[in-house]
PDB file of N, CA and C in Angstrom:
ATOM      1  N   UNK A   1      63.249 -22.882 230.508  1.00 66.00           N
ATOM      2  CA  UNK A   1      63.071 -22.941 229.075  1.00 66.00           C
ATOM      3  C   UNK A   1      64.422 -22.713 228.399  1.00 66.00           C
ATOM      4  N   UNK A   2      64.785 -23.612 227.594  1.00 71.00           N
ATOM      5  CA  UNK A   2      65.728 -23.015 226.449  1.00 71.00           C
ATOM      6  C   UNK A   2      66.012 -22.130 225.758  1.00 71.00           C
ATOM      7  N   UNK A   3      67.118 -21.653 225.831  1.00 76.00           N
ATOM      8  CA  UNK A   3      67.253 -20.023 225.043  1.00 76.00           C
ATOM      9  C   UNK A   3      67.888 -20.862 223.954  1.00 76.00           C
ATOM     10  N   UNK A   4      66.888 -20.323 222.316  1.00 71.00           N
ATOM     11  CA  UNK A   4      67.613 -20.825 221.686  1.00 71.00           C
ATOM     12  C   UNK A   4      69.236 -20.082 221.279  1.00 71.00           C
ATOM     13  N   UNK A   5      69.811 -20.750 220.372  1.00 68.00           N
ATOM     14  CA  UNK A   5      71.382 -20.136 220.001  1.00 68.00           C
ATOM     15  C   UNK A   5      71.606 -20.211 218.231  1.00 68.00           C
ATOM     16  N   UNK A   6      70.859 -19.165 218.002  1.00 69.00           N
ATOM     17  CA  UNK A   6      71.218 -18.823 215.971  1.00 69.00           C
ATOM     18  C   UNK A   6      72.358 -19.308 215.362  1.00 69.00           C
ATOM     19  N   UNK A   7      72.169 -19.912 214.399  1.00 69.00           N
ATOM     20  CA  UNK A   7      73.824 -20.338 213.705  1.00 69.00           C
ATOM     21  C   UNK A   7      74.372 -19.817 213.180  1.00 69.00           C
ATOM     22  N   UNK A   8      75.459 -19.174 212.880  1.00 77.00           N
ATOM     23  CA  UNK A   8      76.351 -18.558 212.081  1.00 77.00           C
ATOM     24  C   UNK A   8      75.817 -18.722 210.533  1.00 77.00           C
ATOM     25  N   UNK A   9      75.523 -18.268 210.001  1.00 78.00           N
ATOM     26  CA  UNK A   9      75.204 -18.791 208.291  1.00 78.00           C
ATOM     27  C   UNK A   9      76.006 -17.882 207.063  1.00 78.00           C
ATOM     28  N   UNK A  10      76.050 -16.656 207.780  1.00 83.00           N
ATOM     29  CA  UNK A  10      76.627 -15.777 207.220  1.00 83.00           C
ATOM     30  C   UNK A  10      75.068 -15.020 206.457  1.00 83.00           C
ATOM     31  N   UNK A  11      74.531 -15.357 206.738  1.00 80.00           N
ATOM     32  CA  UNK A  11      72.897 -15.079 205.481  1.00 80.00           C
ATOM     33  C   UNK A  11      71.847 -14.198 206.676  1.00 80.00           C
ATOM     34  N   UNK A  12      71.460 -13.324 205.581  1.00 85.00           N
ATOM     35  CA  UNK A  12      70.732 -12.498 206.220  1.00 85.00           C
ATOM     36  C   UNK A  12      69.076 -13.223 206.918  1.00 85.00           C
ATOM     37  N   UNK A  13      68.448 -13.088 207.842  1.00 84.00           N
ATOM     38  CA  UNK A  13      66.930 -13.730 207.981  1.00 84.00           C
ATOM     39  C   UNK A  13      65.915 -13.654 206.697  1.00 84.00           C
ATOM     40  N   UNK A  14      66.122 -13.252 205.737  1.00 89.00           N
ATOM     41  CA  UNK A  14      65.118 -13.034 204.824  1.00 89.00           C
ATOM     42  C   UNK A  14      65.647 -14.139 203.748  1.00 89.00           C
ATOM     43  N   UNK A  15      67.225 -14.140 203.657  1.00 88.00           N
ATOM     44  CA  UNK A  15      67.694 -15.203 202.849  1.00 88.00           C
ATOM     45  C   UNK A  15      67.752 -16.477 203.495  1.00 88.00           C
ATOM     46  N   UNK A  16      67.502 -16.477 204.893  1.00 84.00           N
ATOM     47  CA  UNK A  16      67.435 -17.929 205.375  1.00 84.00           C
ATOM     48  C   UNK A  16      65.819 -18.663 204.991  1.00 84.00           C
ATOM     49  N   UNK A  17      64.959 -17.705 205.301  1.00 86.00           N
ATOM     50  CA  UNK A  17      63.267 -18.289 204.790  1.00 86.00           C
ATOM     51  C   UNK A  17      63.105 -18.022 203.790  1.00 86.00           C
ATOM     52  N   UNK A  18      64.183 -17.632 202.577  1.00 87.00           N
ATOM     53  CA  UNK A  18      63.734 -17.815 201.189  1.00 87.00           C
ATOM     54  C   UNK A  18      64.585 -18.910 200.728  1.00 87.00           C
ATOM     55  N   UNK A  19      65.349 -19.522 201.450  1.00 84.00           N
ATOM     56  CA  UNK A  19      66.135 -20.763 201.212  1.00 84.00           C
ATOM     57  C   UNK A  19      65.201 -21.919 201.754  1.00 84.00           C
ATOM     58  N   UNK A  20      64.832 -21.876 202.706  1.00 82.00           N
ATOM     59  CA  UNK A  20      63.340 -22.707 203.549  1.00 82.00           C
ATOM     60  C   UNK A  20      62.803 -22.693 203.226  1.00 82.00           C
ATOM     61  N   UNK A  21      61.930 -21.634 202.508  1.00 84.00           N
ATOM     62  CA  UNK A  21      60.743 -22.188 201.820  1.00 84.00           C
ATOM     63  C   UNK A  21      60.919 -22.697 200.287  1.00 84.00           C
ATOM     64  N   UNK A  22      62.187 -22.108 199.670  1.00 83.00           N
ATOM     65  CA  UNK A  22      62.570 -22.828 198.493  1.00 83.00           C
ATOM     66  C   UNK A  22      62.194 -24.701 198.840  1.00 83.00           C
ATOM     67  N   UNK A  23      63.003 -24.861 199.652  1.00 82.00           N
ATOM     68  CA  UNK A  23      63.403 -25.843 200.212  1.00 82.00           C
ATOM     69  C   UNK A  23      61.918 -26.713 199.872  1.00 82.00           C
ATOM     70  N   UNK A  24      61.004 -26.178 200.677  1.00 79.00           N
ATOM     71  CA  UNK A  24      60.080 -27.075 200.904  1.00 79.00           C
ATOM     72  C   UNK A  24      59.273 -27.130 199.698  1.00 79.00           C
ATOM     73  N   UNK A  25      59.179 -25.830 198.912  1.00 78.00           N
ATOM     74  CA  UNK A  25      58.529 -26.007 197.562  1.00 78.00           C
ATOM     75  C   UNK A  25      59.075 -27.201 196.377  1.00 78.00           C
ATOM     76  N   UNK A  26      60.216 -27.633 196.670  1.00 83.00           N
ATOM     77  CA  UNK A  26      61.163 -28.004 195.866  1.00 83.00           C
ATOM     78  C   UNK A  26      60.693 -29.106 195.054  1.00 83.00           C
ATOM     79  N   UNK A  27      59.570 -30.261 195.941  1.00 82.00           N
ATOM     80  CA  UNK A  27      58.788 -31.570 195.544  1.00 82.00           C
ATOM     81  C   UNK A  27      57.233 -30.772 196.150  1.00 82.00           C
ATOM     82  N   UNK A  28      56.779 -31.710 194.691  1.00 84.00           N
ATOM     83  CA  UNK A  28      55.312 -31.920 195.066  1.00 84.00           C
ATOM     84  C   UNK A  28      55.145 -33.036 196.169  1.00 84.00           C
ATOM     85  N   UNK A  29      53.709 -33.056 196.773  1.00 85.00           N
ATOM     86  CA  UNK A  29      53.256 -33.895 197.832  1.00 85.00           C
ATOM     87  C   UNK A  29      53.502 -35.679 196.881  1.00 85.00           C
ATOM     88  N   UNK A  30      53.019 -35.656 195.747  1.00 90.00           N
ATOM     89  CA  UNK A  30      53.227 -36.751 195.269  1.00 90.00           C
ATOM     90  C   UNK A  30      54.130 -37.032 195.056  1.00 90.00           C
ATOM     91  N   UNK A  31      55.401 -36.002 194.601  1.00 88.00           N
ATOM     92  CA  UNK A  31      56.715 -36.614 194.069  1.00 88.00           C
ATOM     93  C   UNK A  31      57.200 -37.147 195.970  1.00 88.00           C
ATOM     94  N   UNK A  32      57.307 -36.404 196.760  1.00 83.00           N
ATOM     95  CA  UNK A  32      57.460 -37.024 198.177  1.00 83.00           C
ATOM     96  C   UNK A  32      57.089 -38.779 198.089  1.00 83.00           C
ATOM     97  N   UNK A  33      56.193 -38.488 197.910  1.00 90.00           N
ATOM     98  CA  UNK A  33      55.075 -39.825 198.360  1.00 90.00           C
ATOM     99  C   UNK A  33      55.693 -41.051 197.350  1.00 90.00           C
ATOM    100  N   UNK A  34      56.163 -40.562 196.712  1.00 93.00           N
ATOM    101  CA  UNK A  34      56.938 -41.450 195.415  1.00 93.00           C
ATOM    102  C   UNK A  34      58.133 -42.336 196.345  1.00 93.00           C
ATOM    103  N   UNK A  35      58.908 -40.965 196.655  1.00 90.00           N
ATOM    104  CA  UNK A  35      59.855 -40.956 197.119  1.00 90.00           C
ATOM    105  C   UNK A  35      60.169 -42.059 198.584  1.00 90.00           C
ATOM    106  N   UNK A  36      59.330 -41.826 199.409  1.00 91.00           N
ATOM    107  CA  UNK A  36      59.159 -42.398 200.693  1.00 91.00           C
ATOM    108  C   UNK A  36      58.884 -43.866 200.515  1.00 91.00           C
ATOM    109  N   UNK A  37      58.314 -44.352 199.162  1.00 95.00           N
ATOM    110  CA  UNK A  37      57.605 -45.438 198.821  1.00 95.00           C
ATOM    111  C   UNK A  37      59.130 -46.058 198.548  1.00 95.00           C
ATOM    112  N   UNK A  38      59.293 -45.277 196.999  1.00 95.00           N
ATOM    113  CA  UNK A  38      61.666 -46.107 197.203  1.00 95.00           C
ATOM    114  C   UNK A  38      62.065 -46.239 198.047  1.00 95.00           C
ATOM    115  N   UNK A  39      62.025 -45.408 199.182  1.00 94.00           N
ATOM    116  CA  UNK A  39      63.444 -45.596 200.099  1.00 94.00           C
ATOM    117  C   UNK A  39      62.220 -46.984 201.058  1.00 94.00           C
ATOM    118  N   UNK A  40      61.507 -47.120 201.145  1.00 95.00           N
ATOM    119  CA  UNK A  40      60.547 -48.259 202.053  1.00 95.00           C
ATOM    120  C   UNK A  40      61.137 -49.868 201.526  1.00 95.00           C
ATOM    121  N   UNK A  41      60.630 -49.347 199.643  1.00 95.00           N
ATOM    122  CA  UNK A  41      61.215 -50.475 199.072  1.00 95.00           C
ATOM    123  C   UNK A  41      62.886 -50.952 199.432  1.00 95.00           C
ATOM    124  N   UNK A  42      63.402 -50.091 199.335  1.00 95.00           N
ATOM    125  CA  UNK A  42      64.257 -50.110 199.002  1.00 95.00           C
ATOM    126  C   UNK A  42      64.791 -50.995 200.532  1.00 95.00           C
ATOM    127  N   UNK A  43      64.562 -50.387 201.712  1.00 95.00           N
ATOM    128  CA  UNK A  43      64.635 -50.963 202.971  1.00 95.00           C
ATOM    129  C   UNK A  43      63.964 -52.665 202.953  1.00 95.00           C
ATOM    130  N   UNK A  44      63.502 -52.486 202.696  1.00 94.00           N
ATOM    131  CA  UNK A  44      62.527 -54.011 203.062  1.00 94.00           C
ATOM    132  C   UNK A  44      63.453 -55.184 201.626  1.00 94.00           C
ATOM    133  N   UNK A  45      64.382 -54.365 200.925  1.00 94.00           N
ATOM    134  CA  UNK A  45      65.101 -55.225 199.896  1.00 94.00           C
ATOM    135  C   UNK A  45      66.430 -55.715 201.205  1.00 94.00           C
ATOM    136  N   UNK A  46      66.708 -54.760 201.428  1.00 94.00           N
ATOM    137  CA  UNK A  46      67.909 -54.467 202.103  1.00 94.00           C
ATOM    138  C   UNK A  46      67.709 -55.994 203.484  1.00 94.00           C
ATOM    139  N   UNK A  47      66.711 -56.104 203.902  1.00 94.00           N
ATOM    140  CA  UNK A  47      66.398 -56.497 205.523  1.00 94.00           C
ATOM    141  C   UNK A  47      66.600 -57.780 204.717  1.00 94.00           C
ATOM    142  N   UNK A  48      65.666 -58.122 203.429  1.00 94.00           N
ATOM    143  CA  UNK A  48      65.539 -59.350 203.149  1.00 94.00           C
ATOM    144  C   UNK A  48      67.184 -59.802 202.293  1.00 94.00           C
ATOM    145  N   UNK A  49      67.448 -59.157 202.421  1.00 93.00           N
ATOM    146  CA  UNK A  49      68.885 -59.546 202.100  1.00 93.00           C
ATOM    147  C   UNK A  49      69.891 -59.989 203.142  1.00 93.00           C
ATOM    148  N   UNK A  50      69.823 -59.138 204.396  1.00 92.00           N
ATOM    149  CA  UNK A  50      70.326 -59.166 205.757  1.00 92.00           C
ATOM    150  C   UNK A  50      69.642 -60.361 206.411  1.00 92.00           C
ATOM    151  N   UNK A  51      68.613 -60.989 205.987  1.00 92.00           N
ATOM    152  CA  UNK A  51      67.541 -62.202 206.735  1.00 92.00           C
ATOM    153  C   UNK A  51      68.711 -63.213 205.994  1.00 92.00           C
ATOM    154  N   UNK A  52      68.598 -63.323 204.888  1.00 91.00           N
ATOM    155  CA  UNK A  52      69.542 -64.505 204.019  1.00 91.00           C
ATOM    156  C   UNK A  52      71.014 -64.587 204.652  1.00 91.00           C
ATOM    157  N   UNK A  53      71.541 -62.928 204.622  1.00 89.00           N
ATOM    158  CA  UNK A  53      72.956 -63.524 204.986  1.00 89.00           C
ATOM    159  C   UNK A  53      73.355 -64.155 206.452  1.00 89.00           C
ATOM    160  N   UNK A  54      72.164 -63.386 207.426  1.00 87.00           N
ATOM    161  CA  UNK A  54      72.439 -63.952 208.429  1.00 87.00           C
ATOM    162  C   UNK A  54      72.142 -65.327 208.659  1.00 87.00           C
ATOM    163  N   UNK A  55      70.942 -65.782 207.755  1.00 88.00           N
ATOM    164  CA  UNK A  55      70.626 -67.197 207.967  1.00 88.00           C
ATOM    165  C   UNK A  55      71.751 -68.029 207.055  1.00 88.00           C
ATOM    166  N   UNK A  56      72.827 -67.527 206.666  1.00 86.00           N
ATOM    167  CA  UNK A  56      73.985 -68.639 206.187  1.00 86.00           C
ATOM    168  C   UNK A  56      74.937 -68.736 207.097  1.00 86.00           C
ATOM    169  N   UNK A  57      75.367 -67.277 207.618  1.00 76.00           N
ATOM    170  CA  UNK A  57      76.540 -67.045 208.758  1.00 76.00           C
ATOM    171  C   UNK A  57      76.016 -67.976 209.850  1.00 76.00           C
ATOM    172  N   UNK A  58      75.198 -68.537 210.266  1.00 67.00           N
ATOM    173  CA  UNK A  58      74.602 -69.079 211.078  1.00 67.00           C
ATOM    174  C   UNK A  58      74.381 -70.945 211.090  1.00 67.00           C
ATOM    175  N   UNK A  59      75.049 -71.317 210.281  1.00 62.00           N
ATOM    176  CA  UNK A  59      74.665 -72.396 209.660  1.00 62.00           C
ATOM    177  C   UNK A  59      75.610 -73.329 210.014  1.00 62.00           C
TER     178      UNK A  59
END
């Protein structure tokens, strides 16, 4: 089994899981869900852009 190895942070354990759970409180489930939906769009803009250029370089 792996021993894990703690990182240097300089931060005490109580300030590391009040930074973590900040963290995760930070978005609602919907603002996420928003979120995941842009970056999807945003990918599937990207590919269909990469489909075009490659179908000219190719020509």
């Amino acid at each position: 089994m792996a021993i894990p190895v703690p990182l240097e942070t300089g931060l005490t354990g109580d300030r590391i899981l009040e930074a973590f759970n900040r963290a995760l409180n930070d978005m609602t489930d919907e603002q996420i869900n928003s979120k995941l939906t842009e970056i999807t769009e945003k990918i599937a803009e990207i590919e269909t852009r990469l489909t075009v250029l490659e179908s000219t370089t190719t020509e």
